[in-house]
C-alpha positions as a LaTeX table, in Angstrom:
\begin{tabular}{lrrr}
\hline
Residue & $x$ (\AA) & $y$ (\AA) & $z$ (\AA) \\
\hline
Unk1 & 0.00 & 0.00 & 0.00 \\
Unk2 & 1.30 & 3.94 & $-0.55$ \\
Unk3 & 2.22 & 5.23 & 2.11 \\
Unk4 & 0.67 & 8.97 & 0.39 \\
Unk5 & $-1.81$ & 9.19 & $-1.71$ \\
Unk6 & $-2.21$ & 12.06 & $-4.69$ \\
Unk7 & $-4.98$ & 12.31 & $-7.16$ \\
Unk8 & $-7.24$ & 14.71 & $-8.67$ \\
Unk9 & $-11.39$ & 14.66 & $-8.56$ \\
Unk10 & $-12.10$ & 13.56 & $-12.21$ \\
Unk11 & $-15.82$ & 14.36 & $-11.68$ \\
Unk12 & $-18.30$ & 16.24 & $-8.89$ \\
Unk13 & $-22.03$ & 14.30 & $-8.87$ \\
Unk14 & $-24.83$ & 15.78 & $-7.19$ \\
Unk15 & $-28.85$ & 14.77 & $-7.58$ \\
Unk16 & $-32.07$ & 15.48 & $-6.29$ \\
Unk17 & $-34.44$ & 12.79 & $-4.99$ \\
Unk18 & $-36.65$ & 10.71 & $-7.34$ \\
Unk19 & $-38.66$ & 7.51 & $-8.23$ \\
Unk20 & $-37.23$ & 4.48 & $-9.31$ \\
Unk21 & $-39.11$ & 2.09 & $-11.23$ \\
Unk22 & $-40.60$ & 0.29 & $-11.37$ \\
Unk23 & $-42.29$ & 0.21 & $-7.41$ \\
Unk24 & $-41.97$ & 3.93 & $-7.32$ \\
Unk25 & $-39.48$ & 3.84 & $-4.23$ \\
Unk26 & $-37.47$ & 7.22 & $-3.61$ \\
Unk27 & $-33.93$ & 7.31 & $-4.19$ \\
Unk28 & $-30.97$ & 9.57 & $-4.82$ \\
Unk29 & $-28.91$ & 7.06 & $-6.86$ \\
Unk30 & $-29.34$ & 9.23 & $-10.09$ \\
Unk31 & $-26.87$ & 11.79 & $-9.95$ \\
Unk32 & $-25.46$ & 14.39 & $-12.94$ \\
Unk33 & $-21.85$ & 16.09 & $-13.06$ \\
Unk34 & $-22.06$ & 19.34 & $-11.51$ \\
Unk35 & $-21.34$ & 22.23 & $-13.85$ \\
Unk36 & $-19.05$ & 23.98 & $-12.07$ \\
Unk37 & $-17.79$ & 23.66 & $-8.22$ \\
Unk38 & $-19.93$ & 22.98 & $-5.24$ \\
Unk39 & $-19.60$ & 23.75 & $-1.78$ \\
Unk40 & $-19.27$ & 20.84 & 0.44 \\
Unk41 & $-20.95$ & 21.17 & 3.78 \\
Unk42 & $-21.00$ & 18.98 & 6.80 \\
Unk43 & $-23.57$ & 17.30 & 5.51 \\
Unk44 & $-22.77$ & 16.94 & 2.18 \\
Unk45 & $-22.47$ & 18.87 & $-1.45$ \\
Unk46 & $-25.28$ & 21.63 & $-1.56$ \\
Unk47 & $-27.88$ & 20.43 & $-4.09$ \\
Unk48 & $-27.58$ & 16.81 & $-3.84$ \\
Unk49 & $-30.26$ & 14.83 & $-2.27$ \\
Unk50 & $-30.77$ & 10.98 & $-0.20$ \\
Unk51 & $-34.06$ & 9.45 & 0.62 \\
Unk52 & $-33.27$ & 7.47 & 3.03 \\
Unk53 & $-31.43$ & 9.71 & 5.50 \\
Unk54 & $-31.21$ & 5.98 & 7.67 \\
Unk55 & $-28.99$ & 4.69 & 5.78 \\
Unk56 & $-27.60$ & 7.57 & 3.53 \\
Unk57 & $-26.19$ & 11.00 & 3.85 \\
Unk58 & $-25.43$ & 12.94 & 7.36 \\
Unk59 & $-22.30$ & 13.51 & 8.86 \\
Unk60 & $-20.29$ & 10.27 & 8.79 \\
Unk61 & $-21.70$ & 10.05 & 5.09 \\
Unk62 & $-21.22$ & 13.71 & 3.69 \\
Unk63 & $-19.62$ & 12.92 & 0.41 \\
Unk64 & $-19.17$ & 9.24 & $-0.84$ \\
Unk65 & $-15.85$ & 8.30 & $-3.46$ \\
Unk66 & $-16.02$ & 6.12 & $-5.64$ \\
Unk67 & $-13.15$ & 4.75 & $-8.03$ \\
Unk68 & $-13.86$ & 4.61 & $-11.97$ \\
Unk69 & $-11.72$ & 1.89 & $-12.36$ \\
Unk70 & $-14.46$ & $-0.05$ & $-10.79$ \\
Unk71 & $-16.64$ & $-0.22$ & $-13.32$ \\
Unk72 & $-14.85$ & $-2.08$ & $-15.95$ \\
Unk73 & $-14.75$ & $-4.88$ & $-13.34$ \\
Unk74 & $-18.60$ & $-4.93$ & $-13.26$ \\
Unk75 & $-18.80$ & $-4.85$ & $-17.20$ \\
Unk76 & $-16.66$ & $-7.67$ & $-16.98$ \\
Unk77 & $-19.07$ & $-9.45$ & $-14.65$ \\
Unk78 & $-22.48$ & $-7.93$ & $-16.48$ \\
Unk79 & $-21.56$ & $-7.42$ & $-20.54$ \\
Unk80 & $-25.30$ & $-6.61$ & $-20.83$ \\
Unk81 & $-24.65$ & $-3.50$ & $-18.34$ \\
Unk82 & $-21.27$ & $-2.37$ & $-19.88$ \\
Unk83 & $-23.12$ & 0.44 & $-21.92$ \\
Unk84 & $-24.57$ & 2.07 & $-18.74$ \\
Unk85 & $-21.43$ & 1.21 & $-16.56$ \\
Unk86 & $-19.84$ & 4.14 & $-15.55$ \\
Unk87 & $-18.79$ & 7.36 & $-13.50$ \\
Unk88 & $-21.67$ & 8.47 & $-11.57$ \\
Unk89 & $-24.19$ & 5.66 & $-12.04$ \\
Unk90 & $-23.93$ & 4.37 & $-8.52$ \\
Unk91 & $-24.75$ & 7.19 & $-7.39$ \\
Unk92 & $-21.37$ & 8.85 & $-6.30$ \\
Unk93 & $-20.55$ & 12.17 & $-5.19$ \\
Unk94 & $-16.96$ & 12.16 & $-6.72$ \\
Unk95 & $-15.20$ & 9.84 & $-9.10$ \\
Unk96 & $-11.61$ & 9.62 & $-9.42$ \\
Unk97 & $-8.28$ & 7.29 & $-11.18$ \\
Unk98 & $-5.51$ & 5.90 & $-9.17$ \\
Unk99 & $-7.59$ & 5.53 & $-5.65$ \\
Unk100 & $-8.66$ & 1.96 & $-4.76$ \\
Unk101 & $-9.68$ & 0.27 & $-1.30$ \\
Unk102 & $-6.17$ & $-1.51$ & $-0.89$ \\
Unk103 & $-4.54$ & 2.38 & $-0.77$ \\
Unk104 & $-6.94$ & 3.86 & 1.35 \\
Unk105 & $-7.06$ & 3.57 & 4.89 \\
Unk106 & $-9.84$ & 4.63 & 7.78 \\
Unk107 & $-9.12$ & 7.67 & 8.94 \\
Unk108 & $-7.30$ & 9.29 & 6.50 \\
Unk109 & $-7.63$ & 12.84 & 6.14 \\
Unk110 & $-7.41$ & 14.72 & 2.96 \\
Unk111 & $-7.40$ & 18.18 & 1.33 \\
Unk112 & $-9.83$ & 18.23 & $-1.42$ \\
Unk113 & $-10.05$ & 21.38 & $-3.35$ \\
Unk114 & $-11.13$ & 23.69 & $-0.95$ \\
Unk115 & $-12.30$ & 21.26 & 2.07 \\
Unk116 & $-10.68$ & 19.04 & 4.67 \\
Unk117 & $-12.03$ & 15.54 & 4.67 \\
Unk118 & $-12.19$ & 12.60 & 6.74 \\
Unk119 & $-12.92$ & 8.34 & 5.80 \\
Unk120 & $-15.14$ & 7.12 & 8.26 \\
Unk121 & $-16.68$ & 4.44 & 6.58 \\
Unk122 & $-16.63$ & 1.97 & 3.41 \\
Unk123 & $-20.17$ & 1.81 & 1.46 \\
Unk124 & $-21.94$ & $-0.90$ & 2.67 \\
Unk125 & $-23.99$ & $-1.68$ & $-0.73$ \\
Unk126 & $-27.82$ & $-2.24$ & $-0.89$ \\
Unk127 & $-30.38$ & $-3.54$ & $-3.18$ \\
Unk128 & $-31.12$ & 0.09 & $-4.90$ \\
Unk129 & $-27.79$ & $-0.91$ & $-6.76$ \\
Unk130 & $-29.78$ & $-4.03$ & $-8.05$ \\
Unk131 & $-32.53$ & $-2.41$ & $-9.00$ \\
Unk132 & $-29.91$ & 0.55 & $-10.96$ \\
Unk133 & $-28.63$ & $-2.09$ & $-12.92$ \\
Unk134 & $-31.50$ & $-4.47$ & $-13.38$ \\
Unk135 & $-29.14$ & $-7.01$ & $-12.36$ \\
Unk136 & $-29.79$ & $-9.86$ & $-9.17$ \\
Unk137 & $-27.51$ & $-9.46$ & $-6.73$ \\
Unk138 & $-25.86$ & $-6.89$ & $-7.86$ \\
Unk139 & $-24.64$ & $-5.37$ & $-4.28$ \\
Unk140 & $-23.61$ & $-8.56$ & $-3.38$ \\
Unk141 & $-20.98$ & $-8.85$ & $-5.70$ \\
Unk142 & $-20.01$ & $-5.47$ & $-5.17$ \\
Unk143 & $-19.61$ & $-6.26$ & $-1.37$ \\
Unk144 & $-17.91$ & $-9.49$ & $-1.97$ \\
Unk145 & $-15.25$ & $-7.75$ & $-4.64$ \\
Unk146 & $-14.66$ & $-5.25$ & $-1.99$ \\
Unk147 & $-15.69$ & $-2.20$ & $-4.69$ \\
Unk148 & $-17.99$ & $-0.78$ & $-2.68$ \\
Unk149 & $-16.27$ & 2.96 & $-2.67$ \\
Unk150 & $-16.42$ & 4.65 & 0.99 \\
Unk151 & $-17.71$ & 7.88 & 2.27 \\
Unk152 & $-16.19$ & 10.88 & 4.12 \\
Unk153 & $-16.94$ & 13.27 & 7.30 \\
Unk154 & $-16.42$ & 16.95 & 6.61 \\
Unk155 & $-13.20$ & 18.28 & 8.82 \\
Unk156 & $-13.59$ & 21.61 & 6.94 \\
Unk157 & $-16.21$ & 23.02 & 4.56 \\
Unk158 & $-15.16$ & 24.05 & 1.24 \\
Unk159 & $-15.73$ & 24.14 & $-2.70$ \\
Unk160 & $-14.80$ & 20.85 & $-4.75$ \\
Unk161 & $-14.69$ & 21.27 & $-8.60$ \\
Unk162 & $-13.94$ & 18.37 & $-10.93$ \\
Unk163 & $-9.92$ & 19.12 & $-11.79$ \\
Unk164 & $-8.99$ & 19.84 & $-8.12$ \\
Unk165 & $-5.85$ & 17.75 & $-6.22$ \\
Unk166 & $-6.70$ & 15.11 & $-3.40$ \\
Unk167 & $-3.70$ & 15.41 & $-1.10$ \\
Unk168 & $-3.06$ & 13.27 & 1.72 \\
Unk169 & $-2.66$ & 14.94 & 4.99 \\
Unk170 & $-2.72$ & 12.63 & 8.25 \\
Unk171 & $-2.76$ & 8.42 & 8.21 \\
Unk172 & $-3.73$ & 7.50 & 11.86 \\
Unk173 & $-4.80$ & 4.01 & 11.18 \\
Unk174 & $-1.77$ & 2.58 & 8.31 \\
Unk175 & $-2.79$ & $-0.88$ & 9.48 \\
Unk176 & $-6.42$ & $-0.72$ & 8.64 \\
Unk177 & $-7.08$ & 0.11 & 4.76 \\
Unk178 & $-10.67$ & $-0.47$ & 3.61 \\
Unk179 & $-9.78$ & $-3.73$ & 1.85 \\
Unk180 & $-8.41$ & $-5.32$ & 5.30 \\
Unk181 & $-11.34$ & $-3.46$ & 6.74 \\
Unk182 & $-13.76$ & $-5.67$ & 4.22 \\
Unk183 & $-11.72$ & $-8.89$ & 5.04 \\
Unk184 & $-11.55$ & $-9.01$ & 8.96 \\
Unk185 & $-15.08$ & $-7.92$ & 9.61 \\
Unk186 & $-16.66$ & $-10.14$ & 6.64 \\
Unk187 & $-14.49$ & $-13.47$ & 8.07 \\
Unk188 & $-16.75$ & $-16.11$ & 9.16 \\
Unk189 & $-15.90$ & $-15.63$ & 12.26 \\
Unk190 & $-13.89$ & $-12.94$ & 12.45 \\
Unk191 & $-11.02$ & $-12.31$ & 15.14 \\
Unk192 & $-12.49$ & $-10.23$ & 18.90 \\
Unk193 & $-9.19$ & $-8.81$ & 19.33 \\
Unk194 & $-9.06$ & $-7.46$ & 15.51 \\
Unk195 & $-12.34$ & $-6.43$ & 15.75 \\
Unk196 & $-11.61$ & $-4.46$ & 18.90 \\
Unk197 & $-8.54$ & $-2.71$ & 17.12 \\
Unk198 & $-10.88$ & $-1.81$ & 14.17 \\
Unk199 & $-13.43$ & $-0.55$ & 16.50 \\
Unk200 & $-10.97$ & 2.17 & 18.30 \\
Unk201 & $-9.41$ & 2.89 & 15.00 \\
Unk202 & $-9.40$ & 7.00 & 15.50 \\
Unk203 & $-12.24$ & 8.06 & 12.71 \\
Unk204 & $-14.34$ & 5.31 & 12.37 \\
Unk205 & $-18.33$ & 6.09 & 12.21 \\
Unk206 & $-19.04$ & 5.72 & 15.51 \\
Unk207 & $-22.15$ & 3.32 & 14.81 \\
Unk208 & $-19.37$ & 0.76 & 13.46 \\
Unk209 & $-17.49$ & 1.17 & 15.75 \\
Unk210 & $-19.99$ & $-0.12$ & 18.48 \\
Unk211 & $-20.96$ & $-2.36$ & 15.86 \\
Unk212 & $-17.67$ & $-3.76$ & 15.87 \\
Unk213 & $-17.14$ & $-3.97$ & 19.79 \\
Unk214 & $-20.01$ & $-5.31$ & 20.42 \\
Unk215 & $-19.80$ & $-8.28$ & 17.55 \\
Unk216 & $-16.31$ & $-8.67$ & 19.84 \\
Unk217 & $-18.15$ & $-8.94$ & 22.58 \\
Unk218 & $-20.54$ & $-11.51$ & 21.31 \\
Unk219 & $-17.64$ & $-14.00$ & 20.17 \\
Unk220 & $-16.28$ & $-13.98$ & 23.51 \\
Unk221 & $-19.37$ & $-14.80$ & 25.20 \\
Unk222 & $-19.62$ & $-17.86$ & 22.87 \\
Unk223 & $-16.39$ & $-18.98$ & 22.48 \\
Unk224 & $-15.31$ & $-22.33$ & 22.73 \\
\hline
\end{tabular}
């Protein structure tokens, strides 16, 4: 893994909330490159939109990345999809080259364009990216590939523009990038003790965090 990270935002999504066919269920998958640059608040980019503010937006989901590269790996998997497969469609608030889950690490902060952010959190998929892509399943392989993209806290507000430099500055947690995030707490039966490291890993969402502690807490109750 690098031990720094530099890239530039290829592309700024943002979308209001609509229907998805064909039960009618609101969403705020569909998203459109922004024009120009958009101020990113602690909540997320002004003008852009979740439904379900449950499982989707506030602030340990303000803005979520997600690499390009990705989606040549699902056209691979789904030919039938390849036309549709690309920046943006899974709903995105940046897309970017050169940035993958094996080089980024909870709890890095970066300077992008104008704001300071935080990861706090890999996307945990759901069945809107099924019904996106017409395809069965769909999130599951996402999960399982470990392309699932992450999201960010706001440190400092700012404007992002497509064109501006994502610059590393602070790695707390070097141990814990989001790929070895996926692995240990998707094992079978995953290790108490690494699951207590993840779950004090400085800028972790703090609801996976006590998710983590307390799955820790469960194994040793019925060990043996």
């Amino acid at each position: 893994m690098k031990d720094w990270l530099e890239s530039r935002v290829d592309q700024v999504f943002i979308g209001r909330v609509r229907l998805m066919l064909p039960d009618g269920e609101a969403t705020g998958i569909f998203k459109a490159a922004a024009g120009g640059p958009v101020r990113l608040t602690p909540t997320g980019l002004e003008g852009d939109e979740q439904a379900d503010l449950r499982h989707h937006g506030g602030v340990d989901k303000a803005l979520h990345h997600y690499p390009v590269e990705h989606y040549a790996v699902m056209a691979q998997e789904w030919p039938q999809c390849a036309d549709m497969l690309g920046a943006g469609v899974l709903g995105e608030n940046i897309s970017t080259r050169g940035m993958i889950e094996h080089e980024v690490c909870i709890g890095d902060v970066f300077r992008v364009g104008g704001a300071r952010v935080q990861v706090s959190q890999p996307r945990s998929p759901c069945w809107k990216i099924d019904r996106r892509l017409k395809v069965d399943n769909a999130s599951r392989f996402v999960e399982a590939a470990g392309i699932t993209g992450w999201y960010y806290r706001v440190l400092e507000p700012g404007m992002i523009a497509a064109g501006d430099s994502i610059e590393l500055l602070e790695r707390p947690n070097a141990w814990l990038s989001l790929a070895h995030y996926w692995d240990e707490v998707m094992a079978h039966r995953p290790d108490p003790l690494s699951l207590r490291r993840i779950a004090a890993a400085p800028g972790l969402a703090a609801d996976k965090a006590q998710r983590w502690a307390e799955r820790a807490d469960w194994l040793d109750a019925h060990a043996g």
